[in-house]
Amino acid sequence: MRNQLTLLLTLLSLSFSYTQEQTYSFTLEEAIQFALENNYAAINADRDIIDAQKQKWETIAGGLPQINGDISYQNQLKQPVSVIPAEIFGGEPGTFAEVVFGQPQTATATATLRQQIFDGSYIVGVQATKAFLSYSANNKEKTTLEVRKQVVEAYGNVLLAKESVQILEKNKVTLEKNLYETSKLYENGLGEQESVDQLQITLSSIENQLQNAIRLQEITLQMLNLSMGLDLTAPTKLKENLEDLTVAKIDLGILNYDFNLNENVDFKLAENLNQQRYYEWKLAKSRALPTLNAFVNYGSSAFSDNFSFLNGEQQWFDSSVMGFDLSIPIFSSLKRSASTQRAKIALEKAKSQLTEAEQQIRLQLENAKNNYTLAIANYETAKQNLTLSERIENKNQIKYKEGLATSFELRQAQTQLYTTQQEFLQSMVEVINKKTELEIILNTKA
């Protein structure tokens, strides 16, 4: 028994350890693919497509044969009394007799088959299901692109925060060394208090930035987990670094990509709106058409003084009816006409919106190309500026140690370097994000 308990505890411990140590590791594309399967919005978009398919069949089934069954039971606790001329039963003319018709308890079972023969709104509804399915598919595509963009931005922000922490830690070490050396010189009467103060100001600022970057590193990782559909605290590691990912995203060839407006998801959604308004207009017109339905039923009724309807000896009386229902709209005080005119106006507005959407998308494309080109240029410039700032800071370090530069000049060089470092990191994130925005408009990464 003790051995079995030990084995059970060991297995539970191993299982717990495995759960605790399990981590996720992603490249950017792996993170995107994982998100497309697990992101909450992506999952619901898949459900919307299934819902649209069910709604299509719901619409079609409305025009197919419908069978309903009805069971009715009545117990007249106090039967109504009728008064009829007594002479019918041989009584005195001019007198009346009180009679009760029928038996107090009645049971009826009926099955009715209904078939729609013609209904203009049904025809329009069936035609509109195709447009609705198209909208659901395009909405799924839109969600896919938004999830991709969200993951790319979150992935880049995690890398940015990670690189910021590393750079700030390195800067902090350098500043602490400078401050220590300057403090010793001041204590030995070979330096000034101002030099110590200048370095202390810079160090305090860097320490604050480092703590903020550490907090941001955790927050951005949680944002990435959320965008991928993971628990916020799930241990996640990134396989790529910021600069390598940036270099991989530099592709000027995409600027010459053959743009097909009909492949743009926003344009397709605008077309869906036009289709919707068109069918709404047809539906409004169809309300002026007659509707024709057929039905046939079969039923059986039983009557009794007591509840004996479940007995085999109970007598049942069959009945059956077949007929047609024809409804013809004649006059609605111009209500249908006004409804049709409003639907026509909505259709014309949708056509204008489609033209506007086309122009906006083309403008967005040109703007995205410009932003991407600018992001690459800024990245190249920031990279060069970083090299220059490092060289300037290094020279001022040497001059400061040799007494050829003041602490103020050293602080200026350091501040310039720190600013350039952050600009370089941000420029890399911009290249990644602007490339993604351009890809979404071109729909090259659906």
Short mmCIF file of C-alpha atoms in Angstrom, two decimals:
data_model
loop_
_atom_site.label_atom_id
_atom_site.label_comp_id
_atom_site.label_asym_id
_atom_site.label_seq_id
_atom_site.Cartn_x
_atom_site.Cartn_y
_atom_site.Cartn_z
CA MET A 1 0.00 0.00 0.00
CA ARG A 2 2.82 2.37 0.89
CA ASN A 3 4.57 1.61 -2.43
CA GLN A 4 1.39 2.34 -4.37
CA LEU A 5 0.94 5.64 -2.56
CA THR A 6 4.55 6.58 -3.25
CA LEU A 7 4.12 5.76 -6.95
CA LEU A 8 0.93 7.84 -7.14
CA LEU A 9 2.59 10.82 -5.49
CA THR A 10 5.56 10.51 -7.84
CA LEU A 11 3.31 10.49 -10.91
CA LEU A 12 1.36 13.49 -9.66
CA SER A 13 4.63 15.32 -8.99
CA LEU A 14 5.94 14.56 -12.46
CA SER A 15 2.66 15.66 -14.03
CA PHE A 16 2.71 18.89 -12.03
CA SER A 17 6.34 19.54 -12.94
CA TYR A 18 5.62 18.96 -16.62
CA THR A 19 2.71 21.39 -16.46
CA GLN A 20 4.82 23.97 -14.71
CA GLU A 21 7.76 23.64 -17.08
CA GLN A 22 5.78 23.53 -20.31
CA THR A 23 6.61 26.56 -22.43
CA TYR A 24 5.61 27.88 -25.83
CA SER A 25 8.20 28.94 -28.37
CA PHE A 26 7.36 30.76 -31.60
CA THR A 27 8.81 32.41 -34.63
CA LEU A 28 6.62 35.25 -35.88
CA GLU A 29 4.93 33.08 -38.52
CA GLU A 30 4.42 30.28 -36.00
CA ALA A 31 2.81 32.74 -33.61
CA ILE A 32 0.50 33.96 -36.38
CA GLN A 33 -0.56 30.43 -37.34
CA PHE A 34 -1.14 29.55 -33.70
CA ALA A 35 -3.27 32.66 -33.26
CA LEU A 36 -5.36 31.92 -36.35
CA GLU A 37 -6.41 28.67 -34.69
CA ASN A 38 -6.71 29.85 -31.08
CA ASN A 39 -7.44 33.57 -31.08
CA TYR A 40 -10.89 34.24 -29.63
CA ALA A 41 -12.02 36.45 -32.52
CA ALA A 42 -10.77 33.90 -35.09
CA ILE A 43 -12.67 31.08 -33.36
CA ASN A 44 -15.87 33.13 -33.33
CA ALA A 45 -15.40 34.02 -37.01
CA ASP A 46 -15.37 30.29 -37.80
CA ARG A 47 -18.54 29.91 -35.77
CA ASP A 48 -20.13 32.75 -37.74
CA ILE A 49 -19.54 30.84 -40.98
CA ILE A 50 -21.21 27.74 -39.54
CA ASP A 51 -24.06 29.93 -38.28
CA ALA A 52 -24.44 31.43 -41.78
CA GLN A 53 -24.69 27.96 -43.30
CA LYS A 54 -27.37 27.01 -40.78
CA GLN A 55 -29.22 30.25 -41.50
CA LYS A 56 -29.12 29.46 -45.22
CA TRP A 57 -30.82 26.14 -44.64
CA GLU A 58 -33.29 27.78 -42.24
CA THR A 59 -34.31 30.14 -45.06
CA ILE A 60 -34.57 27.37 -47.67
CA ALA A 61 -36.52 25.09 -45.34
CA GLY A 62 -39.17 27.79 -44.89
CA GLY A 63 -40.45 27.07 -48.40
CA LEU A 64 -40.41 23.29 -48.08
CA PRO A 65 -43.33 21.15 -46.82
CA GLN A 66 -44.17 21.74 -43.16
CA ILE A 67 -46.09 19.20 -41.09
CA ASN A 68 -47.62 20.11 -37.75
CA GLY A 69 -49.51 17.93 -35.32
CA ASP A 70 -52.14 19.23 -32.92
CA ILE A 71 -53.85 17.46 -30.03
CA SER A 72 -56.77 19.11 -28.28
CA TYR A 73 -58.78 18.05 -25.23
CA GLN A 74 -61.81 19.90 -23.80
CA ASN A 75 -63.93 19.19 -20.74
CA GLN A 76 -67.02 21.34 -20.52
CA LEU A 77 -67.49 21.56 -16.76
CA LYS A 78 -70.84 23.25 -17.32
CA GLN A 79 -72.34 22.56 -20.71
CA PRO A 80 -74.18 25.38 -22.45
CA VAL A 81 -77.97 25.08 -22.68
CA SER A 82 -79.83 25.88 -25.88
CA VAL A 83 -83.52 26.79 -26.15
CA ILE A 84 -85.43 25.44 -29.16
CA PRO A 85 -89.16 25.32 -30.12
CA ALA A 86 -90.87 22.53 -28.14
CA GLU A 87 -93.11 21.61 -31.06
CA ILE A 88 -90.07 19.89 -32.66
CA PHE A 89 -90.46 17.22 -30.01
CA GLY A 90 -94.30 17.22 -30.16
CA GLY A 91 -94.79 19.94 -27.59
CA GLU A 92 -97.22 22.81 -27.59
CA PRO A 93 -96.62 25.34 -30.37
CA GLY A 94 -95.18 28.56 -29.05
CA THR A 95 -93.39 26.87 -26.16
CA PHE A 96 -89.69 26.16 -25.89
CA ALA A 97 -87.60 23.29 -24.60
CA GLU A 98 -84.19 23.44 -22.96
CA VAL A 99 -81.67 21.04 -24.49
CA VAL A 100 -77.93 20.32 -24.21
CA PHE A 101 -76.07 19.32 -27.39
CA GLY A 102 -73.15 16.94 -27.46
CA GLN A 103 -71.14 15.29 -24.76
CA PRO A 104 -69.07 17.26 -22.23
CA GLN A 105 -65.61 15.84 -23.09
CA THR A 106 -63.98 16.09 -26.52
CA ALA A 107 -60.56 14.99 -27.84
CA THR A 108 -59.18 15.88 -31.26
CA ALA A 109 -55.94 14.88 -33.01
CA THR A 110 -54.99 16.54 -36.30
CA ALA A 111 -51.97 16.51 -38.64
CA THR A 112 -51.64 19.33 -41.17
CA LEU A 113 -49.36 19.49 -44.21
CA ARG A 114 -48.65 22.98 -45.56
CA GLN A 115 -46.77 23.81 -48.74
CA GLN A 116 -45.77 27.23 -49.92
CA ILE A 117 -46.51 27.53 -53.63
CA PHE A 118 -45.52 31.12 -54.33
CA ASP A 119 -44.09 33.85 -52.10
CA GLY A 120 -41.91 36.60 -53.56
CA SER A 121 -40.18 37.29 -50.24
CA TYR A 122 -39.15 33.63 -50.00
CA ILE A 123 -37.58 33.71 -53.46
CA VAL A 124 -35.63 36.85 -52.58
CA GLY A 125 -34.58 35.34 -49.25
CA VAL A 126 -33.16 32.25 -50.92
CA GLN A 127 -31.26 34.41 -53.41
CA ALA A 128 -29.88 36.53 -50.55
CA THR A 129 -28.42 33.54 -48.72
CA LYS A 130 -25.55 33.38 -51.22
CA ALA A 131 -24.66 37.01 -50.47
CA PHE A 132 -24.87 36.35 -46.74
CA LEU A 133 -22.50 33.39 -47.00
CA SER A 134 -20.12 35.57 -49.03
CA TYR A 135 -20.25 38.24 -46.32
CA SER A 136 -19.47 35.67 -43.61
CA ALA A 137 -16.49 34.37 -45.58
CA ASN A 138 -15.19 37.89 -46.18
CA ASN A 139 -15.70 38.78 -42.52
CA LYS A 140 -13.65 35.69 -41.60
CA GLU A 141 -10.91 36.89 -43.95
CA LYS A 142 -11.04 40.36 -42.40
CA THR A 143 -10.70 38.82 -38.94
CA THR A 144 -7.75 36.72 -40.12
CA LEU A 145 -5.93 39.81 -41.37
CA GLU A 146 -6.68 41.73 -38.18
CA VAL A 147 -5.40 38.86 -36.05
CA ARG A 148 -2.22 38.74 -38.17
CA LYS A 149 -1.67 42.46 -37.68
CA GLN A 150 -2.37 42.20 -33.96
CA VAL A 151 0.13 39.36 -33.50
CA VAL A 152 2.83 41.09 -35.56
CA GLU A 153 2.52 44.27 -33.50
CA ALA A 154 2.49 42.35 -30.21
CA TYR A 155 5.45 40.17 -31.25
CA GLY A 156 7.44 43.27 -32.27
CA ASN A 157 6.60 45.04 -29.02
CA VAL A 158 7.89 42.10 -26.98
CA LEU A 159 11.16 42.13 -28.92
CA LEU A 160 11.35 45.91 -28.53
CA ALA A 161 10.91 45.69 -24.77
CA LYS A 162 13.45 42.88 -24.53
CA GLU A 163 16.07 44.81 -26.54
CA SER A 164 15.37 47.95 -24.51
CA VAL A 165 16.04 46.09 -21.26
CA GLN A 166 19.35 44.73 -22.58
CA ILE A 167 20.51 48.13 -23.83
CA LEU A 168 19.46 49.96 -20.67
CA GLU A 169 21.19 47.37 -18.48
CA LYS A 170 24.37 47.86 -20.49
CA ASN A 171 24.05 51.64 -20.22
CA LYS A 172 23.47 51.37 -16.48
CA VAL A 173 26.66 49.33 -16.00
CA THR A 174 28.67 51.93 -17.93
CA LEU A 175 27.17 54.81 -15.94
CA GLU A 176 27.76 53.10 -12.62
CA LYS A 177 31.40 52.63 -13.55
CA ASN A 178 31.70 56.29 -14.58
CA LEU A 179 30.00 57.45 -11.41
CA TYR A 180 32.23 55.27 -9.23
CA GLU A 181 35.42 56.56 -10.88
CA THR A 182 34.27 60.19 -10.77
CA SER A 183 33.26 59.88 -7.11
CA LYS A 184 36.71 58.54 -6.23
CA LEU A 185 38.37 61.42 -8.07
CA TYR A 186 36.18 63.90 -6.22
CA GLU A 187 36.94 62.27 -2.86
CA ASN A 188 40.66 62.63 -3.63
CA GLY A 189 40.25 66.27 -4.58
CA LEU A 190 40.85 65.67 -8.28
CA GLY A 191 37.28 66.30 -9.49
CA GLU A 192 34.23 68.48 -9.00
CA GLN A 193 30.92 67.85 -7.26
CA GLU A 194 29.13 68.93 -10.44
CA SER A 195 30.64 66.02 -12.35
CA VAL A 196 29.33 63.58 -9.77
CA ASP A 197 25.89 65.22 -9.84
CA GLN A 198 25.69 65.16 -13.63
CA LEU A 199 26.43 61.45 -13.74
CA GLN A 200 24.01 60.75 -10.87
CA ILE A 201 21.21 62.53 -12.77
CA THR A 202 21.86 60.46 -15.87
CA LEU A 203 22.07 57.22 -13.90
CA SER A 204 18.78 57.90 -12.07
CA SER A 205 17.05 58.54 -15.37
CA ILE A 206 18.40 55.30 -16.87
CA GLU A 207 17.36 53.31 -13.79
CA ASN A 208 13.80 54.61 -14.11
CA GLN A 209 13.72 53.76 -17.81
CA LEU A 210 15.08 50.29 -17.08
CA GLN A 211 12.40 49.54 -14.50
CA ASN A 212 9.74 50.74 -16.90
CA ALA A 213 11.17 48.58 -19.70
CA ILE A 214 11.15 45.53 -17.41
CA ARG A 215 7.48 46.13 -16.61
CA LEU A 216 6.70 46.67 -20.29
CA GLN A 217 8.45 43.43 -21.16
CA GLU A 218 5.96 41.54 -18.98
CA ILE A 219 2.95 43.51 -20.21
CA THR A 220 3.82 43.14 -23.90
CA LEU A 221 4.31 39.39 -23.45
CA GLN A 222 0.86 39.16 -21.87
CA MET A 223 -0.58 41.10 -24.81
CA LEU A 224 1.04 38.64 -27.20
CA ASN A 225 -0.38 35.70 -25.24
CA LEU A 226 -3.83 37.27 -25.36
CA SER A 227 -3.64 37.83 -29.12
CA MET A 228 -2.67 34.17 -29.61
CA GLY A 229 -5.44 32.85 -27.38
CA LEU A 230 -3.10 31.76 -24.58
CA ASP A 231 -3.43 32.36 -20.88
CA LEU A 232 -1.87 35.68 -19.89
CA THR A 233 0.69 33.97 -17.65
CA ALA A 234 1.63 31.21 -20.10
CA PRO A 235 5.45 30.93 -20.43
CA THR A 236 6.18 32.09 -23.98
CA LYS A 237 9.52 32.49 -25.71
CA LEU A 238 10.32 34.15 -29.03
CA LYS A 239 12.74 32.49 -31.42
CA GLU A 240 13.62 35.60 -33.43
CA ASN A 241 15.41 38.81 -32.54
CA LEU A 242 14.33 42.26 -33.58
CA GLU A 243 17.07 43.13 -36.06
CA ASP A 244 16.99 39.80 -37.94
CA LEU A 245 13.22 40.04 -38.23
CA THR A 246 13.52 43.62 -39.49
CA VAL A 247 16.03 42.65 -42.18
CA ALA A 248 13.73 39.82 -43.28
CA LYS A 249 10.87 42.32 -43.61
CA ILE A 250 12.77 44.64 -45.96
CA ASP A 251 11.52 43.87 -49.45
CA LEU A 252 11.21 46.79 -51.84
CA GLY A 253 9.84 44.42 -54.46
CA ILE A 254 6.47 44.54 -52.74
CA LEU A 255 6.11 48.16 -53.86
CA ASN A 256 5.70 46.88 -57.42
CA TYR A 257 3.19 44.19 -56.47
CA ASP A 258 0.30 43.95 -58.95
CA PHE A 259 -2.63 45.26 -56.90
CA ASN A 260 -6.00 43.64 -57.52
CA LEU A 261 -8.77 45.73 -55.99
CA ASN A 262 -11.20 42.82 -56.06
CA GLU A 263 -8.91 40.88 -53.69
CA ASN A 264 -8.95 43.61 -51.06
CA VAL A 265 -11.15 42.48 -48.18
CA ASP A 266 -12.51 45.96 -47.42
CA PHE A 267 -13.63 46.32 -51.02
CA LYS A 268 -15.27 42.89 -50.90
CA LEU A 269 -17.14 43.86 -47.75
CA ALA A 270 -18.32 47.06 -49.47
CA GLU A 271 -19.58 44.92 -52.34
CA ASN A 272 -21.39 42.72 -49.81
CA LEU A 273 -23.16 45.82 -48.53
CA ASN A 274 -24.30 46.60 -52.08
CA GLN A 275 -25.65 43.08 -52.48
CA GLN A 276 -27.49 43.34 -49.18
CA ARG A 277 -29.11 46.63 -50.16
CA TYR A 278 -30.05 45.18 -53.58
CA TYR A 279 -31.88 42.24 -52.02
CA GLU A 280 -33.57 44.51 -49.51
CA TRP A 281 -34.89 46.49 -52.47
CA LYS A 282 -36.11 43.33 -54.20
CA LEU A 283 -37.74 42.21 -50.94
CA ALA A 284 -39.61 45.51 -50.67
CA LYS A 285 -40.89 45.11 -54.23
CA SER A 286 -41.90 41.49 -53.63
CA ARG A 287 -44.38 42.54 -50.94
CA ALA A 288 -46.68 43.79 -53.72
CA LEU A 289 -46.99 40.25 -55.11
CA PRO A 290 -49.64 37.75 -54.05
CA THR A 291 -48.80 34.72 -51.93
CA LEU A 292 -50.25 31.26 -52.46
CA ASN A 293 -50.12 28.34 -50.03
CA ALA A 294 -51.72 24.90 -50.04
CA PHE A 295 -52.65 22.72 -47.12
CA VAL A 296 -54.21 19.37 -46.36
CA ASN A 297 -55.02 17.95 -42.96
CA TYR A 298 -56.29 14.73 -41.49
CA GLY A 299 -57.77 14.42 -38.06
CA SER A 300 -59.92 12.39 -35.77
CA SER A 301 -62.30 13.41 -32.98
CA ALA A 302 -63.91 11.57 -30.09
CA PHE A 303 -66.67 12.51 -27.67
CA SER A 304 -67.51 11.07 -24.27
CA ASP A 305 -69.23 11.75 -20.96
CA ASN A 306 -66.09 10.55 -19.15
CA PHE A 307 -62.35 10.51 -19.98
CA SER A 308 -62.28 7.27 -21.96
CA PHE A 309 -60.22 8.41 -24.94
CA LEU A 310 -57.39 5.99 -24.21
CA ASN A 311 -59.68 2.98 -24.18
CA GLY A 312 -59.63 0.69 -27.19
CA GLU A 313 -63.42 0.77 -27.38
CA GLN A 314 -63.62 4.52 -27.73
CA GLN A 315 -65.15 5.51 -31.07
CA TRP A 316 -63.23 8.07 -33.15
CA PHE A 317 -64.59 10.04 -36.12
CA ASP A 318 -62.17 10.90 -38.95
CA SER A 319 -62.12 14.11 -40.97
CA SER A 320 -59.90 15.64 -43.66
CA VAL A 321 -59.67 19.05 -45.33
CA MET A 322 -57.68 20.28 -48.34
CA GLY A 323 -57.50 23.87 -49.47
CA PHE A 324 -55.55 26.86 -50.74
CA ASP A 325 -54.79 30.27 -49.22
CA LEU A 326 -54.35 33.13 -51.67
CA SER A 327 -53.45 36.54 -50.28
CA ILE A 328 -53.52 39.49 -52.71
CA PRO A 329 -52.17 42.89 -51.60
CA ILE A 330 -54.65 45.46 -52.91
CA PHE A 331 -54.19 48.78 -51.17
CA SER A 332 -51.74 49.84 -48.42
CA SER A 333 -52.17 53.65 -48.55
CA LEU A 334 -48.82 53.83 -50.43
CA LYS A 335 -46.99 52.18 -47.52
CA ARG A 336 -45.39 49.54 -49.77
CA SER A 337 -44.47 52.19 -52.31
CA ALA A 338 -42.69 54.28 -49.67
CA SER A 339 -40.88 51.19 -48.36
CA THR A 340 -39.70 50.31 -51.87
CA GLN A 341 -38.51 53.86 -52.53
CA ARG A 342 -36.57 53.91 -49.26
CA ALA A 343 -34.89 50.61 -50.16
CA LYS A 344 -33.98 52.07 -53.57
CA ILE A 345 -32.41 55.11 -51.89
CA ALA A 346 -30.40 52.84 -49.58
CA LEU A 347 -29.16 50.92 -52.64
CA GLU A 348 -28.02 54.13 -54.36
CA LYS A 349 -26.23 55.19 -51.16
CA ALA A 350 -24.46 51.82 -51.04
CA LYS A 351 -23.29 52.29 -54.64
CA SER A 352 -21.81 55.66 -53.70
CA GLN A 353 -20.14 54.10 -50.67
CA LEU A 354 -18.62 51.42 -52.91
CA THR A 355 -17.11 54.08 -55.18
CA GLU A 356 -15.82 55.95 -52.13
CA ALA A 357 -14.37 52.73 -50.67
CA GLU A 358 -12.49 52.09 -53.92
CA GLN A 359 -10.91 55.55 -53.82
CA GLN A 360 -10.07 55.25 -50.12
CA ILE A 361 -8.42 51.86 -50.60
CA ARG A 362 -6.28 53.17 -53.46
CA LEU A 363 -5.27 56.13 -51.30
CA GLN A 364 -4.51 53.80 -48.38
CA LEU A 365 -2.32 51.73 -50.68
CA GLU A 366 -0.25 54.72 -51.76
CA ASN A 367 0.01 55.91 -48.17
CA ALA A 368 1.06 52.43 -47.01
CA LYS A 369 3.74 52.26 -49.71
CA ASN A 370 5.05 55.66 -48.67
CA ASN A 371 5.02 54.73 -44.97
CA TYR A 372 6.86 51.48 -45.67
CA THR A 373 9.48 53.25 -47.79
CA LEU A 374 9.90 55.90 -45.10
CA ALA A 375 10.19 53.25 -42.38
CA ILE A 376 13.04 51.55 -44.26
CA ALA A 377 14.79 54.89 -44.82
CA ASN A 378 14.38 55.79 -41.13
CA TYR A 379 15.78 52.40 -40.15
CA GLU A 380 18.87 52.87 -42.31
CA THR A 381 19.33 56.41 -40.97
CA ALA A 382 18.82 55.34 -37.36
CA LYS A 383 21.36 52.55 -37.82
CA GLN A 384 23.95 55.02 -39.13
CA ASN A 385 23.10 57.52 -36.40
CA LEU A 386 23.57 54.84 -33.77
CA THR A 387 27.05 54.08 -35.06
CA LEU A 388 27.90 57.80 -35.01
CA SER A 389 26.41 58.30 -31.54
CA GLU A 390 28.38 55.35 -30.15
CA ARG A 391 31.56 56.79 -31.66
CA ILE A 392 30.84 60.25 -30.22
CA GLU A 393 30.04 58.86 -26.79
CA ASN A 394 33.16 56.71 -26.80
CA LYS A 395 35.35 59.70 -27.70
CA ASN A 396 33.79 61.77 -24.94
CA GLN A 397 34.41 58.94 -22.48
CA ILE A 398 38.10 59.04 -23.38
CA LYS A 399 38.24 62.85 -23.27
CA TYR A 400 36.45 62.89 -19.93
CA LYS A 401 38.89 60.44 -18.39
CA GLU A 402 41.79 62.50 -19.71
CA GLY A 403 40.25 65.73 -18.43
CA LEU A 404 39.64 67.13 -21.90
CA ALA A 405 35.82 67.10 -21.65
CA THR A 406 33.46 68.22 -18.93
CA SER A 407 30.83 66.03 -17.29
CA PHE A 408 28.19 68.15 -19.01
CA GLU A 409 29.67 67.34 -22.42
CA LEU A 410 29.83 63.65 -21.51
CA ARG A 411 26.19 63.69 -20.36
CA GLN A 412 25.14 65.33 -23.64
CA ALA A 413 26.92 62.60 -25.62
CA GLN A 414 25.37 59.88 -23.46
CA THR A 415 21.88 61.35 -23.70
CA GLN A 416 22.25 61.58 -27.47
CA LEU A 417 23.35 57.93 -27.58
CA TYR A 418 20.42 56.76 -25.45
CA THR A 419 17.95 58.65 -27.62
CA THR A 420 19.49 57.21 -30.78
CA GLN A 421 19.33 53.70 -29.33
CA GLN A 422 15.60 54.00 -28.73
CA GLU A 423 15.06 55.55 -32.16
CA PHE A 424 16.89 52.62 -33.72
CA LEU A 425 14.76 50.08 -31.86
CA GLN A 426 11.57 51.92 -32.76
CA SER A 427 12.59 52.18 -36.42
CA MET A 428 12.90 48.40 -36.61
CA VAL A 429 9.42 47.92 -35.16
CA GLU A 430 8.07 50.44 -37.66
CA VAL A 431 9.54 48.49 -40.59
CA ILE A 432 7.84 45.31 -39.36
CA ASN A 433 4.48 46.99 -38.73
CA LYS A 434 4.40 49.05 -41.94
CA LYS A 435 5.26 45.97 -44.00
CA THR A 436 2.33 44.15 -42.42
CA GLU A 437 -0.06 47.05 -43.12
CA LEU A 438 0.98 47.06 -46.77
CA GLU A 439 0.57 43.28 -47.01
CA ILE A 440 -2.95 43.53 -45.60
CA ILE A 441 -4.04 46.09 -48.21
CA LEU A 442 -2.46 44.03 -51.00
CA ASN A 443 -3.83 40.85 -49.38
CA THR A 444 -0.56 39.01 -49.98
CA LYS A 445 -0.71 37.29 -46.58
CA ALA A 446 -4.33 36.14 -46.28
#
